[in-house]
Short mmCIF file of C-alpha atoms in Angstrom, two decimals:
data_model
loop_
_atom_site.label_atom_id
_atom_site.label_comp_id
_atom_site.label_asym_id
_atom_site.label_seq_id
_atom_site.Cartn_x
_atom_site.Cartn_y
_atom_site.Cartn_z
CA MET U 1 26.87 19.45 -10.95
CA ALA U 2 26.07 22.89 -9.60
CA LEU U 3 28.76 24.71 -7.66
CA SER U 4 28.05 24.47 -3.97
CA THR U 5 29.76 24.91 -0.65
CA HIS U 6 30.71 21.78 1.24
CA THR U 7 31.39 21.10 4.90
CA THR U 8 34.28 18.68 5.42
CA THR U 9 34.40 15.91 8.03
CA THR U 10 36.42 18.23 10.30
CA GLY U 11 33.71 20.90 10.07
CA PHE U 12 35.49 23.24 7.64
CA LEU U 13 33.28 25.02 5.11
CA LEU U 14 34.79 24.87 1.63
CA PRO U 15 33.65 27.67 -0.70
CA SER U 16 31.67 26.86 -3.85
CA ILE U 17 34.72 27.48 -6.09
CA HIS U 18 36.17 24.28 -4.58
CA SER U 19 33.54 22.30 -6.53
CA ALA U 20 34.62 23.79 -9.91
CA PRO U 21 36.86 21.33 -11.80
CA PRO U 22 39.04 24.08 -13.37
CA PHE U 23 39.92 25.33 -9.87
CA PHE U 24 42.25 22.32 -9.46
CA THR U 25 44.20 23.12 -12.65
CA GLN U 26 46.89 25.79 -12.93
CA GLN U 27 45.29 28.28 -15.31
CA VAL U 28 47.18 29.63 -18.33
CA HIS U 29 45.43 33.02 -18.45
CA ALA U 30 47.21 35.39 -16.01
CA ALA U 31 44.06 36.94 -14.49
CA SER U 32 42.39 33.54 -14.00
CA LEU U 33 45.57 32.13 -12.46
CA SER U 34 45.87 35.09 -10.09
CA THR U 35 42.22 34.84 -8.97
CA ALA U 36 42.32 31.06 -8.47
CA THR U 37 45.66 31.25 -6.63
CA GLU U 38 44.33 33.91 -4.24
CA HIS U 39 41.32 31.66 -3.51
CA TRP U 40 43.66 28.73 -2.84
CA ILE U 41 45.80 30.85 -0.52
CA GLN U 42 42.74 31.91 1.50
CA ILE U 43 41.47 28.32 1.71
CA ILE U 44 44.89 27.08 2.86
CA LEU U 45 45.24 29.83 5.49
CA LYS U 46 41.70 29.37 6.84
CA TYR U 47 41.97 25.58 6.88
CA ALA U 48 45.35 25.71 8.62
CA ARG U 49 43.84 27.96 11.33
CA HIS U 50 40.77 25.70 11.58
CA ARG U 51 42.92 22.58 12.10
CA LYS U 52 45.91 24.30 13.81
CA LEU U 53 48.19 23.04 11.04
CA PHE U 54 51.54 24.78 10.69
CA THR U 55 53.08 23.14 7.62
CA ILE U 56 52.08 22.05 4.16
CA LYS U 57 54.26 20.11 1.73
CA VAL U 58 53.98 19.68 -2.03
CA GLN U 59 53.76 15.91 -1.45
CA ASP U 60 50.54 16.44 0.56
CA CYS U 61 48.60 16.55 -2.71
CA GLU U 62 50.21 13.34 -4.00
CA ALA U 63 49.39 10.82 -1.28
CA PRO U 64 45.87 10.51 0.18
CA GLY U 65 45.23 10.22 3.90
CA ASN U 66 47.12 13.26 5.19
CA ASP U 67 45.92 16.34 7.13
CA TRP U 68 45.34 18.30 3.90
CA ASP U 69 43.36 15.65 2.01
CA GLU U 70 39.90 17.18 2.36
CA VAL U 71 41.12 20.50 0.94
CA LEU U 72 43.60 19.41 -1.75
CA ARG U 73 41.17 16.83 -3.15
CA ASN U 74 37.53 16.88 -4.10
CA GLU U 75 36.33 13.31 -4.49
CA ARG U 76 32.81 14.52 -5.39
CA ILE U 77 34.16 15.85 -8.72
CA ASN U 78 37.16 13.48 -8.94
CA ARG U 79 39.75 16.26 -8.80
CA LYS U 80 42.94 16.89 -6.87
CA LEU U 81 45.48 19.68 -6.86
CA LEU U 82 48.60 18.79 -8.84
CA PRO U 83 52.02 19.08 -7.16
CA SER U 84 53.25 21.65 -9.70
CA TYR U 85 50.30 23.95 -8.96
CA LEU U 86 50.62 23.53 -5.18
CA SER U 87 54.31 24.37 -5.52
CA TYR U 88 53.35 27.56 -7.39
CA ILE U 89 50.74 28.47 -4.73
CA LEU U 90 53.27 27.94 -1.91
CA GLY U 91 55.74 30.16 -3.78
CA GLN U 92 53.10 32.88 -3.99
CA MET U 93 52.39 32.53 -0.25
CA VAL U 94 56.10 32.93 0.51
CA SER U 95 56.38 36.00 -1.75
CA GLN U 96 53.38 37.54 0.07
CA LYS U 97 55.00 36.72 3.45
CA LEU U 98 52.09 34.42 4.36
CA ALA U 99 54.46 31.45 4.61
CA ALA U 100 58.18 30.69 4.75
CA TYR U 101 60.10 27.78 3.30
CA ASP U 102 60.86 25.44 6.19
CA PRO U 103 63.44 24.11 6.31
CA PRO U 104 65.11 26.97 4.38
CA LYS U 105 66.91 26.41 1.06
CA GLN U 106 64.21 24.17 -0.43
CA ASP U 107 60.82 24.89 -2.02
CA ARG U 108 58.66 21.84 -1.23
CA SER U 109 57.60 22.56 2.36
CA VAL U 110 56.41 25.75 4.04
CA LEU U 111 55.60 27.03 7.49
CA ILE U 112 52.16 28.63 7.18
CA TYR U 113 51.51 32.01 8.78
CA TRP U 114 47.80 31.74 9.52
CA ARG U 115 48.90 34.18 12.19
CA LEU U 116 51.81 36.41 11.23
CA PRO U 117 54.92 36.19 13.45
CA GLU U 118 54.02 39.65 14.86
CA GLU U 119 50.59 38.32 15.84
CA TRP U 120 52.17 35.24 17.44
CA ALA U 121 54.46 37.56 19.42
CA GLU U 122 51.40 39.29 20.89
CA VAL U 123 49.67 35.95 21.61
CA LEU U 124 52.86 34.71 23.29
CA HIS U 125 53.26 37.79 25.48
CA GLU U 126 49.56 37.82 26.41
CA TRP U 127 49.81 34.13 27.37
CA ALA U 128 52.92 34.76 29.49
CA THR U 129 51.21 37.69 31.20
CA SER U 130 47.84 35.97 31.80
CA THR U 131 49.44 32.78 33.17
CA GLY U 132 51.78 34.59 35.55
CA GLN U 133 54.95 33.68 33.64
CA LEU U 134 56.55 37.14 33.60
CA ASN U 135 60.14 37.21 34.92
CA THR U 136 60.19 33.39 34.90
CA ILE U 137 62.52 31.39 32.68
CA LEU U 138 60.61 28.89 30.53
CA THR U 139 61.95 26.27 28.16
CA PHE U 140 60.61 26.25 24.61
CA TYR U 141 59.07 22.86 25.41
CA GLU U 142 57.08 24.35 28.32
CA ILE U 143 55.60 26.85 25.88
CA THR U 144 54.92 24.50 22.95
CA ASP U 145 53.71 21.57 25.06
CA PRO U 146 52.15 23.03 28.22
CA PRO U 147 50.26 20.84 30.72
CA VAL U 148 47.10 22.83 29.92
CA GLU U 149 46.24 23.42 26.25
CA SER U 150 47.02 26.98 25.18
CA PRO U 151 46.93 28.98 21.95
CA LEU U 152 50.66 28.15 21.68
CA SER U 153 50.30 24.36 21.98
CA GLY U 154 52.12 22.73 19.11
CA ILE U 155 53.62 25.92 17.69
CA PRO U 156 56.79 25.04 15.75
CA VAL U 157 60.02 26.18 17.42
CA THR U 158 60.94 28.13 14.25
CA LEU U 159 57.81 30.25 14.62
CA LEU U 160 58.25 30.52 18.40
CA ARG U 161 61.78 31.86 17.86
CA GLN U 162 60.46 34.47 15.42
CA ALA U 163 57.84 35.61 17.94
CA ILE U 164 60.43 35.79 20.75
CA SER U 165 62.77 37.76 18.48
CA ILE U 166 60.01 40.30 17.83
CA LEU U 167 59.32 40.58 21.58
CA SER U 168 63.07 40.97 22.25
CA LYS U 169 63.20 44.04 20.02
CA THR U 170 60.64 45.74 22.30
CA ASN U 171 62.32 44.50 25.52
CA ARG U 172 59.42 42.16 26.34
CA ALA U 173 61.42 38.91 26.11
CA GLN U 174 64.95 37.59 26.28
CA ILE U 175 66.38 34.26 25.12
CA ILE U 176 68.53 32.70 27.83
CA GLY U 177 70.90 29.72 27.67
CA ILE U 178 69.88 27.06 30.20
CA ALA U 179 70.90 23.48 30.96
CA GLU U 180 68.15 22.08 28.71
CA GLY U 181 69.29 24.27 25.79
CA GLU U 182 67.45 27.55 25.44
CA GLY U 183 64.80 29.27 27.44
CA VAL U 184 63.02 32.58 27.42
CA ARG U 185 62.17 35.15 30.05
CA PHE U 186 59.23 37.49 29.50
CA PHE U 187 59.06 41.03 30.82
CA PRO U 188 56.06 43.26 31.45
CA SER U 189 55.08 45.63 28.66
CA MET U 190 56.26 49.15 29.14
CA GLY U 191 53.59 51.83 29.14
CA LYS U 192 52.52 53.11 25.74
CA SER U 193 54.18 56.36 24.80
#
């Protein structure tokens, strides 16, 4: 079978390397492993952005029928990524700061940074500004589950906290204790110096 790109049922275009059987095996040769792993990292990041997925777990390659199935498996060539290789790939993503183990102190599940926390901070502040939320206290729930879909819909609280922390350092946000737990107040950006 010739290597070819493939469009998944969700409309994601898999690169031709995804149809190469060796791509699903953790390579022994260091250069081959490095190249294949970088391709896997890019596929995972692009697919996560395409589907707005924030987590991937090692077990996602073990059981069919999950959100990652069409990437971690290739039924056309009867191949699937093995858990040990996915674990290695996730470790590489964490070391490159493209993911973080979530929850911490384990190595089987990661929070994927298809946008870096610094980028999420800018998206968050732009959303607060464009929707008239400056100087208003919002709960985390109001941000992650707004009545109107936003770029922040479904963002995990862990990632939201990181973005707010980044904004706090530039005096553009402040976490506030409220009756429902925690909230955040956004402030206008100060002029560029």
